[in-house]
């Protein structure tokens, strides 16, 4: 069934319009033919931003699930398999169910031009309507205002994660334009949560949302700090302080991500949603999110798997390497619409060498030669490698003990699968 589903997904890609315009019209037409399933979905938490969407989604989903609530999620992109994108009651959708739904939606669409994300989002809405879960967490795929997920008319909560430069070809070249696109998800919702932002971005958001009520900012209404208590961090919501166990996820930014989920929990508790502190704490502690500063032990060596592909991600990766005082050899691949120069410049002093690789099955990936040229211009030592099999051979033969794989979530997912 998995192979049949993948074949069907390949067919859906071919429906892609020749000219891409960010619009909800194609999806509106298809959803109407499907009976408007997006109008009958669980209470929805909608998340947009540049980084941290997946981690925050995972924290919130764990909190709700451990407290006895059924929860669906929609994420993108996937790490290894497409069915990771649609989570029904805390489990990946089965390939049988996914195949049947995609086949049905494809039939209803009648081969009309539509983007891959739009048609698969339509299929997800069909599944979410059928699931009848208590909550749904929707991650945007691109931007916010004209993202396919933003077709839903009402939300329980809108969350804006840290905003930075990414997808500028669609969202705009300035941080002001990008921020305004992300803020497009904020409509007809009970409350709004804003993650930690750069000063410039926070200023834009405050001006844009000045008339909104039930608005909660990191730093103003809630925040975290490290605690003297072992493996604990302090979470402050207004004047209330609690101490929580640190999550398994690496990096200080994951505590900041956890704080958004904790703020969500505090607000929902005030709205009389039954939750227990011990279960919330357990959810934070147990949350994992593969491919994000993930450490894998392999033949007495450590491999850091991190899907960072934009400048903010590179900065967090740099801080992690600096904090751990390690300089790994890096297997690096990146899509050619990303800012490779600034990404590698940020990491330059925290790495030993770049091993350039083309992302498998991605025609828009930088070639190893192109990556090496950038490395040369930045005075970074580099070599080229042909494929993932050579990555494994390199690690096995090398005397080095620490390796990093980064630059693309697609690359990370494909290499990660070889170690697990």
Short mmCIF file of C-alpha atoms in Angstrom, two decimals:
data_model
loop_
_atom_site.label_atom_id
_atom_site.label_comp_id
_atom_site.label_asym_id
_atom_site.label_seq_id
_atom_site.Cartn_x
_atom_site.Cartn_y
_atom_site.Cartn_z
CA UNK A 1 0.00 0.00 0.00
CA UNK A 2 2.93 2.33 0.69
CA UNK A 3 4.27 1.99 -2.86
CA UNK A 4 0.77 2.55 -4.33
CA UNK A 5 0.41 5.69 -2.21
CA UNK A 6 3.80 7.02 -3.32
CA UNK A 7 2.86 6.39 -6.97
CA UNK A 8 -0.39 8.29 -6.44
CA UNK A 9 1.48 11.17 -4.78
CA UNK A 10 3.73 11.36 -7.85
CA UNK A 11 0.61 11.64 -10.02
CA UNK A 12 -0.69 14.50 -7.88
CA UNK A 13 2.55 16.43 -8.36
CA UNK A 14 1.87 16.46 -12.11
CA UNK A 15 -1.32 18.49 -11.53
CA UNK A 16 0.89 21.40 -10.48
CA UNK A 17 -0.10 24.65 -12.28
CA UNK A 18 2.41 26.02 -14.77
CA UNK A 19 2.23 29.39 -13.07
CA UNK A 20 2.24 29.50 -9.28
CA UNK A 21 0.14 32.20 -7.70
CA UNK A 22 -0.42 32.09 -3.97
CA UNK A 23 -4.20 31.83 -3.92
CA UNK A 24 -6.97 29.96 -2.14
CA UNK A 25 -9.31 29.85 -5.16
CA UNK A 26 -8.25 26.41 -6.48
CA UNK A 27 -8.61 24.90 -3.01
CA UNK A 28 -11.96 26.61 -2.39
CA UNK A 29 -13.37 25.06 -5.57
CA UNK A 30 -12.12 21.57 -4.67
CA UNK A 31 -13.30 21.73 -1.06
CA UNK A 32 -16.76 22.79 -2.21
CA UNK A 33 -16.93 19.71 -4.42
CA UNK A 34 -15.87 17.63 -1.40
CA UNK A 35 -18.68 19.03 0.74
CA UNK A 36 -16.53 21.64 2.56
CA UNK A 37 -14.92 19.29 5.11
CA UNK A 38 -12.83 22.18 6.46
CA UNK A 39 -16.01 23.64 7.98
CA UNK A 40 -16.47 20.57 10.18
CA UNK A 41 -13.10 19.91 11.81
CA UNK A 42 -11.99 19.78 15.48
CA UNK A 43 -11.16 22.90 17.52
CA UNK A 44 -8.12 24.21 15.71
CA UNK A 45 -4.76 25.58 16.85
CA UNK A 46 -3.16 27.26 13.81
CA UNK A 47 0.61 27.80 13.72
CA UNK A 48 2.64 30.02 11.37
CA UNK A 49 6.21 31.29 11.53
CA UNK A 50 9.68 30.63 10.15
CA UNK A 51 11.08 28.22 12.75
CA UNK A 52 9.76 26.18 15.65
CA UNK A 53 6.34 25.23 14.25
CA UNK A 54 6.93 21.49 14.49
CA UNK A 55 8.38 21.57 17.99
CA UNK A 56 5.57 23.74 19.37
CA UNK A 57 3.01 21.52 17.66
CA UNK A 58 4.62 18.46 19.26
CA UNK A 59 4.69 20.01 22.75
CA UNK A 60 1.02 21.02 22.55
CA UNK A 61 -0.06 17.68 21.11
CA UNK A 62 1.73 15.79 23.89
CA UNK A 63 0.16 17.99 26.57
CA UNK A 64 -3.35 17.45 25.21
CA UNK A 65 -2.86 13.72 24.63
CA UNK A 66 -1.41 12.97 28.08
CA UNK A 67 -4.33 14.82 29.61
CA UNK A 68 -6.75 12.50 27.87
CA UNK A 69 -7.77 14.53 24.79
CA UNK A 70 -7.68 13.21 21.25
CA UNK A 71 -5.59 15.38 18.96
CA UNK A 72 -4.90 15.50 15.22
CA UNK A 73 -2.02 17.35 13.57
CA UNK A 74 -1.02 18.51 10.11
CA UNK A 75 2.68 19.18 9.55
CA UNK A 76 4.99 19.83 6.62
CA UNK A 77 7.33 18.87 5.28
CA UNK A 78 7.69 15.27 6.41
CA UNK A 79 11.03 13.90 7.54
CA UNK A 80 11.04 10.41 6.03
CA UNK A 81 7.56 9.28 4.94
CA UNK A 82 4.63 11.32 3.66
CA UNK A 83 2.13 9.86 6.14
CA UNK A 84 4.04 11.67 8.91
CA UNK A 85 2.25 14.84 7.73
CA UNK A 86 -1.20 13.71 8.88
CA UNK A 87 -1.56 12.62 12.49
CA UNK A 88 -4.92 11.24 13.64
CA UNK A 89 -5.41 10.84 17.38
CA UNK A 90 -1.63 11.00 17.91
CA UNK A 91 -0.80 8.34 15.28
CA UNK A 92 0.39 8.75 11.69
CA UNK A 93 -2.42 8.06 9.24
CA UNK A 94 -2.22 4.52 7.87
CA UNK A 95 -1.13 4.17 4.26
CA UNK A 96 -4.38 2.34 3.47
CA UNK A 97 -6.48 5.25 4.76
CA UNK A 98 -4.20 7.81 3.14
CA UNK A 99 -4.32 6.06 -0.23
CA UNK A 100 -8.11 5.74 -0.21
CA UNK A 101 -8.55 9.42 0.69
CA UNK A 102 -6.04 10.74 -1.84
CA UNK A 103 -7.59 8.59 -4.56
CA UNK A 104 -11.04 9.94 -3.71
CA UNK A 105 -9.87 13.57 -3.69
CA UNK A 106 -7.98 13.10 -6.98
CA UNK A 107 -11.16 11.71 -8.57
CA UNK A 108 -13.25 14.66 -7.36
CA UNK A 109 -10.61 17.14 -8.60
CA UNK A 110 -10.88 15.67 -12.14
CA UNK A 111 -7.26 16.51 -13.06
CA UNK A 112 -7.78 20.26 -12.68
CA UNK A 113 -4.55 22.23 -12.06
CA UNK A 114 -3.79 22.44 -8.34
CA UNK A 115 -0.62 22.52 -6.27
CA UNK A 116 0.58 19.41 -4.48
CA UNK A 117 0.20 21.09 -1.09
CA UNK A 118 -3.32 22.28 -1.88
CA UNK A 119 -4.66 18.88 -2.94
CA UNK A 120 -2.99 17.01 -0.09
CA UNK A 121 -4.34 19.62 2.35
CA UNK A 122 -7.82 18.98 0.95
CA UNK A 123 -7.31 15.27 1.64
CA UNK A 124 -6.15 16.10 5.17
CA UNK A 125 -9.35 18.09 5.83
CA UNK A 126 -11.42 15.07 4.72
CA UNK A 127 -9.54 12.92 7.24
CA UNK A 128 -9.79 15.49 10.03
CA UNK A 129 -13.54 15.77 9.53
CA UNK A 130 -13.88 11.99 9.83
CA UNK A 131 -11.61 11.75 12.90
CA UNK A 132 -13.93 13.69 15.24
CA UNK A 133 -11.01 14.39 17.59
CA UNK A 134 -11.11 17.00 20.35
CA UNK A 135 -8.40 19.22 18.84
CA UNK A 136 -6.53 19.80 15.58
CA UNK A 137 -3.13 21.47 15.24
CA UNK A 138 -2.49 22.93 11.79
CA UNK A 139 0.96 24.02 10.64
CA UNK A 140 1.14 26.34 7.66
CA UNK A 141 3.15 25.08 4.72
CA UNK A 142 4.24 28.44 3.35
CA UNK A 143 3.58 31.90 4.72
CA UNK A 144 0.17 32.33 6.28
CA UNK A 145 -2.25 34.72 4.60
CA UNK A 146 -2.64 32.66 1.41
CA UNK A 147 -1.46 29.33 2.80
CA UNK A 148 -3.79 26.42 2.03
CA UNK A 149 -4.38 25.78 5.73
CA UNK A 150 -5.68 29.33 6.17
CA UNK A 151 -8.89 28.49 4.36
CA UNK A 152 -10.53 27.54 7.65
CA UNK A 153 -12.85 30.34 8.86
CA UNK A 154 -12.53 29.98 12.63
CA UNK A 155 -9.77 28.94 15.04
CA UNK A 156 -9.42 28.34 18.73
CA UNK A 157 -5.91 29.78 18.80
CA UNK A 158 -3.40 31.32 16.40
CA UNK A 159 0.31 30.96 17.18
CA UNK A 160 3.13 32.93 15.56
CA UNK A 161 6.54 31.28 15.99
CA UNK A 162 9.86 33.15 15.52
CA UNK A 163 9.85 34.97 12.17
CA UNK A 164 12.92 35.38 9.99
CA UNK A 165 13.97 35.36 6.34
CA UNK A 166 12.79 32.34 4.33
CA UNK A 167 10.80 31.75 1.12
CA UNK A 168 11.44 35.37 0.13
CA UNK A 169 10.51 34.58 -3.49
CA UNK A 170 6.91 34.08 -2.31
CA UNK A 171 6.60 36.13 0.87
CA UNK A 172 8.64 39.24 0.05
CA UNK A 173 12.18 40.48 0.42
CA UNK A 174 11.70 42.51 3.61
CA UNK A 175 11.02 41.33 7.16
CA UNK A 176 8.00 43.62 7.23
CA UNK A 177 6.40 41.87 4.23
CA UNK A 178 7.27 38.40 5.54
CA UNK A 179 5.82 39.22 8.97
CA UNK A 180 2.59 40.57 7.47
CA UNK A 181 2.17 37.38 5.44
CA UNK A 182 2.67 35.20 8.53
CA UNK A 183 0.18 37.30 10.52
CA UNK A 184 -2.44 36.52 7.89
CA UNK A 185 -3.53 33.45 9.88
CA UNK A 186 -4.81 35.66 12.69
CA UNK A 187 -8.52 35.89 12.11
CA UNK A 188 -11.61 34.89 14.08
CA UNK A 189 -9.72 33.15 16.90
CA UNK A 190 -10.26 33.07 20.68
CA UNK A 191 -6.68 34.01 21.57
CA UNK A 192 -3.26 34.62 20.03
CA UNK A 193 0.19 33.50 21.20
CA UNK A 194 3.36 35.21 19.96
CA UNK A 195 6.67 33.37 20.42
CA UNK A 196 9.93 35.12 21.21
CA UNK A 197 10.71 37.50 18.34
CA UNK A 198 13.49 39.83 17.29
CA UNK A 199 12.83 43.41 18.40
CA UNK A 200 12.08 44.60 14.87
CA UNK A 201 9.57 41.78 14.28
CA UNK A 202 7.90 42.24 17.68
CA UNK A 203 7.44 45.94 16.92
CA UNK A 204 5.77 45.13 13.58
CA UNK A 205 3.48 42.57 15.22
CA UNK A 206 2.43 44.91 18.03
CA UNK A 207 1.55 47.62 15.54
CA UNK A 208 -0.33 45.24 13.26
CA UNK A 209 -2.28 43.56 16.09
CA UNK A 210 -2.87 46.66 18.22
CA UNK A 211 -6.65 46.23 18.07
CA UNK A 212 -6.64 42.52 18.89
CA UNK A 213 -7.69 41.30 22.31
CA UNK A 214 -6.57 38.14 24.13
CA UNK A 215 -3.06 38.61 22.78
CA UNK A 216 -0.12 37.04 24.65
CA UNK A 217 3.53 37.91 23.91
CA UNK A 218 6.66 36.05 24.97
CA UNK A 219 8.55 38.42 27.25
CA UNK A 220 5.46 40.44 28.18
CA UNK A 221 2.88 37.87 29.30
CA UNK A 222 4.98 34.73 29.61
CA UNK A 223 8.66 33.78 29.58
CA UNK A 224 11.19 31.22 30.77
CA UNK A 225 14.60 31.21 32.38
CA UNK A 226 17.01 28.57 33.55
CA UNK A 227 16.61 27.41 37.12
CA UNK A 228 19.17 26.58 39.80
CA UNK A 229 17.12 23.43 40.31
CA UNK A 230 18.73 20.52 38.49
CA UNK A 231 17.26 19.82 35.03
CA UNK A 232 14.47 22.33 35.61
CA UNK A 233 13.44 25.60 34.00
CA UNK A 234 11.23 28.39 35.30
CA UNK A 235 8.05 29.31 33.46
CA UNK A 236 6.32 32.56 34.33
CA UNK A 237 2.80 33.37 33.12
CA UNK A 238 1.78 36.85 34.21
CA UNK A 239 2.62 36.71 37.94
CA UNK A 240 2.39 32.93 38.29
CA UNK A 241 5.62 30.90 38.42
CA UNK A 242 6.05 27.13 37.98
CA UNK A 243 9.05 24.88 37.48
CA UNK A 244 9.12 22.23 34.76
CA UNK A 245 11.48 19.45 33.76
CA UNK A 246 13.66 20.28 30.77
CA UNK A 247 12.58 18.61 27.52
CA UNK A 248 14.68 16.01 25.73
CA UNK A 249 15.00 18.37 22.78
CA UNK A 250 18.39 20.10 22.55
CA UNK A 251 18.97 23.84 22.45
CA UNK A 252 17.81 26.73 24.63
CA UNK A 253 15.33 27.73 21.92
CA UNK A 254 13.40 24.54 22.68
CA UNK A 255 12.69 25.86 26.18
CA UNK A 256 11.28 28.97 24.48
CA UNK A 257 9.19 26.73 22.22
CA UNK A 258 7.99 24.80 25.27
CA UNK A 259 6.94 28.07 26.91
CA UNK A 260 4.44 28.70 24.10
CA UNK A 261 2.86 25.30 24.72
CA UNK A 262 2.78 26.01 28.45
CA UNK A 263 1.13 29.39 27.84
CA UNK A 264 -1.46 27.61 25.70
CA UNK A 265 -2.07 25.15 28.55
CA UNK A 266 -2.42 27.95 31.12
CA UNK A 267 -4.97 29.80 29.00
CA UNK A 268 -6.94 26.63 28.27
CA UNK A 269 -6.93 25.76 31.99
CA UNK A 270 -8.41 29.19 32.68
CA UNK A 271 -11.06 28.31 30.09
CA UNK A 272 -11.93 25.29 32.27
CA UNK A 273 -10.18 22.64 30.21
CA UNK A 274 -9.27 19.89 32.68
CA UNK A 275 -5.52 19.34 32.83
CA UNK A 276 -3.09 18.20 35.51
CA UNK A 277 0.27 19.82 36.26
CA UNK A 278 2.04 16.44 36.53
CA UNK A 279 0.78 15.39 33.11
CA UNK A 280 1.73 18.72 31.55
CA UNK A 281 5.21 18.37 33.04
CA UNK A 282 5.53 14.80 31.76
CA UNK A 283 4.45 15.92 28.30
CA UNK A 284 7.13 18.62 28.17
CA UNK A 285 9.81 16.24 29.42
CA UNK A 286 8.90 13.44 27.00
CA UNK A 287 8.45 15.50 23.83
CA UNK A 288 10.70 14.58 20.94
CA UNK A 289 10.86 16.03 17.44
CA UNK A 290 13.18 14.07 15.09
CA UNK A 291 15.68 15.86 12.91
CA UNK A 292 16.05 18.94 15.09
CA UNK A 293 19.41 18.95 16.92
CA UNK A 294 18.89 15.22 17.32
CA UNK A 295 21.85 13.18 18.63
CA UNK A 296 22.35 9.66 17.30
CA UNK A 297 24.94 7.24 18.65
CA UNK A 298 26.48 5.18 15.86
CA UNK A 299 29.45 2.81 16.21
CA UNK A 300 30.95 4.79 19.12
CA UNK A 301 30.48 8.02 17.17
CA UNK A 302 27.99 10.84 17.59
CA UNK A 303 25.95 12.16 14.70
CA UNK A 304 24.02 15.42 15.03
CA UNK A 305 20.98 15.52 12.78
CA UNK A 306 19.56 19.00 12.21
CA UNK A 307 17.25 20.13 9.42
CA UNK A 308 18.12 23.84 9.68
CA UNK A 309 17.98 25.52 6.27
CA UNK A 310 17.62 29.24 7.00
CA UNK A 311 19.63 31.90 8.81
CA UNK A 312 17.77 31.71 12.12
CA UNK A 313 18.20 27.94 12.11
CA UNK A 314 21.93 28.32 11.40
CA UNK A 315 22.27 30.73 14.33
CA UNK A 316 20.62 28.28 16.75
CA UNK A 317 22.79 25.48 15.41
CA UNK A 318 25.90 27.60 15.88
CA UNK A 319 24.93 28.40 19.49
CA UNK A 320 24.38 24.71 20.22
CA UNK A 321 27.81 23.72 18.83
CA UNK A 322 29.44 26.56 20.74
CA UNK A 323 27.70 25.61 23.99
CA UNK A 324 28.78 21.96 23.62
CA UNK A 325 32.27 23.07 22.55
CA UNK A 326 32.36 20.77 19.54
CA UNK A 327 33.54 21.22 15.96
CA UNK A 328 32.12 18.49 13.74
CA UNK A 329 32.70 17.44 10.16
CA UNK A 330 29.54 18.51 8.31
CA UNK A 331 27.67 16.68 5.57
CA UNK A 332 25.88 19.52 3.85
CA UNK A 333 23.22 19.81 1.16
CA UNK A 334 20.80 22.66 0.48
CA UNK A 335 18.05 23.70 -1.92
CA UNK A 336 19.23 26.42 -4.29
CA UNK A 337 16.58 28.95 -3.21
CA UNK A 338 18.22 29.21 0.23
CA UNK A 339 20.90 31.64 1.44
CA UNK A 340 23.84 29.23 1.41
CA UNK A 341 26.53 31.90 1.80
CA UNK A 342 25.24 33.43 5.03
CA UNK A 343 24.28 30.00 6.42
CA UNK A 344 27.81 28.63 6.06
CA UNK A 345 29.37 31.91 7.18
CA UNK A 346 27.53 31.63 10.49
CA UNK A 347 28.80 28.08 11.03
CA UNK A 348 32.34 28.68 9.78
CA UNK A 349 34.11 28.93 13.16
CA UNK A 350 32.22 25.99 14.69
CA UNK A 351 32.98 23.31 12.10
CA UNK A 352 36.06 21.45 10.86
CA UNK A 353 35.11 20.71 7.30
CA UNK A 354 32.20 20.59 4.82
CA UNK A 355 31.45 17.44 2.87
CA UNK A 356 29.18 18.62 0.05
CA UNK A 357 26.38 16.38 -1.19
CA UNK A 358 23.44 16.83 -3.55
CA UNK A 359 20.07 16.21 -1.92
CA UNK A 360 18.80 12.95 -3.46
CA UNK A 361 15.81 13.27 -5.81
CA UNK A 362 15.80 17.07 -5.56
CA UNK A 363 16.46 18.79 -8.90
CA UNK A 364 16.60 22.18 -7.16
CA UNK A 365 19.46 21.14 -4.88
CA UNK A 366 22.86 22.83 -5.01
CA UNK A 367 25.41 20.53 -6.65
CA UNK A 368 28.47 19.50 -4.61
CA UNK A 369 30.65 21.66 -6.90
CA UNK A 370 28.46 24.70 -6.26
CA UNK A 371 28.65 24.14 -2.50
CA UNK A 372 32.43 23.71 -2.67
CA UNK A 373 32.80 27.00 -4.56
CA UNK A 374 30.96 28.80 -1.78
CA UNK A 375 33.17 27.07 0.79
CA UNK A 376 36.28 28.18 -1.08
CA UNK A 377 35.06 31.78 -1.13
CA UNK A 378 34.56 31.58 2.65
CA UNK A 379 37.89 29.79 3.26
CA UNK A 380 36.12 26.67 4.55
CA UNK A 381 37.82 23.33 3.89
CA UNK A 382 35.58 21.10 1.78
CA UNK A 383 35.26 17.85 -0.16
CA UNK A 384 32.56 16.44 -2.40
CA UNK A 385 30.66 13.20 -1.98
CA UNK A 386 28.36 11.47 -4.48
CA UNK A 387 25.57 9.87 -2.48
CA UNK A 388 24.25 8.77 0.91
CA UNK A 389 26.05 5.43 0.71
CA UNK A 390 29.34 7.33 0.62
CA UNK A 391 28.27 9.29 3.71
CA UNK A 392 28.00 6.03 5.64
CA UNK A 393 31.35 4.81 4.31
CA UNK A 394 33.03 8.12 5.19
CA UNK A 395 31.78 8.01 8.77
CA UNK A 396 32.79 4.36 9.19
CA UNK A 397 36.34 4.96 7.92
CA UNK A 398 36.95 8.30 9.63
CA UNK A 399 38.85 8.69 12.90
CA UNK A 400 36.64 11.65 13.77
CA UNK A 401 34.04 11.09 16.48
CA UNK A 402 31.47 13.84 15.82
CA UNK A 403 29.56 14.53 12.61
CA UNK A 404 26.78 16.93 11.67
CA UNK A 405 24.20 16.55 8.89
CA UNK A 406 22.39 19.80 8.04
CA UNK A 407 21.21 22.26 5.39
CA UNK A 408 17.94 20.59 4.45
CA UNK A 409 15.22 18.63 6.21
CA UNK A 410 14.93 16.49 3.07
CA UNK A 411 18.61 15.54 3.26
CA UNK A 412 18.42 14.94 7.01
CA UNK A 413 15.42 12.65 6.62
CA UNK A 414 17.04 10.52 3.93
CA UNK A 415 20.35 10.09 5.80
CA UNK A 416 18.72 9.65 9.21
CA UNK A 417 16.81 6.62 7.96
CA UNK A 418 20.13 4.85 7.32
CA UNK A 419 21.15 5.06 10.99
CA UNK A 420 17.90 3.87 12.56
#
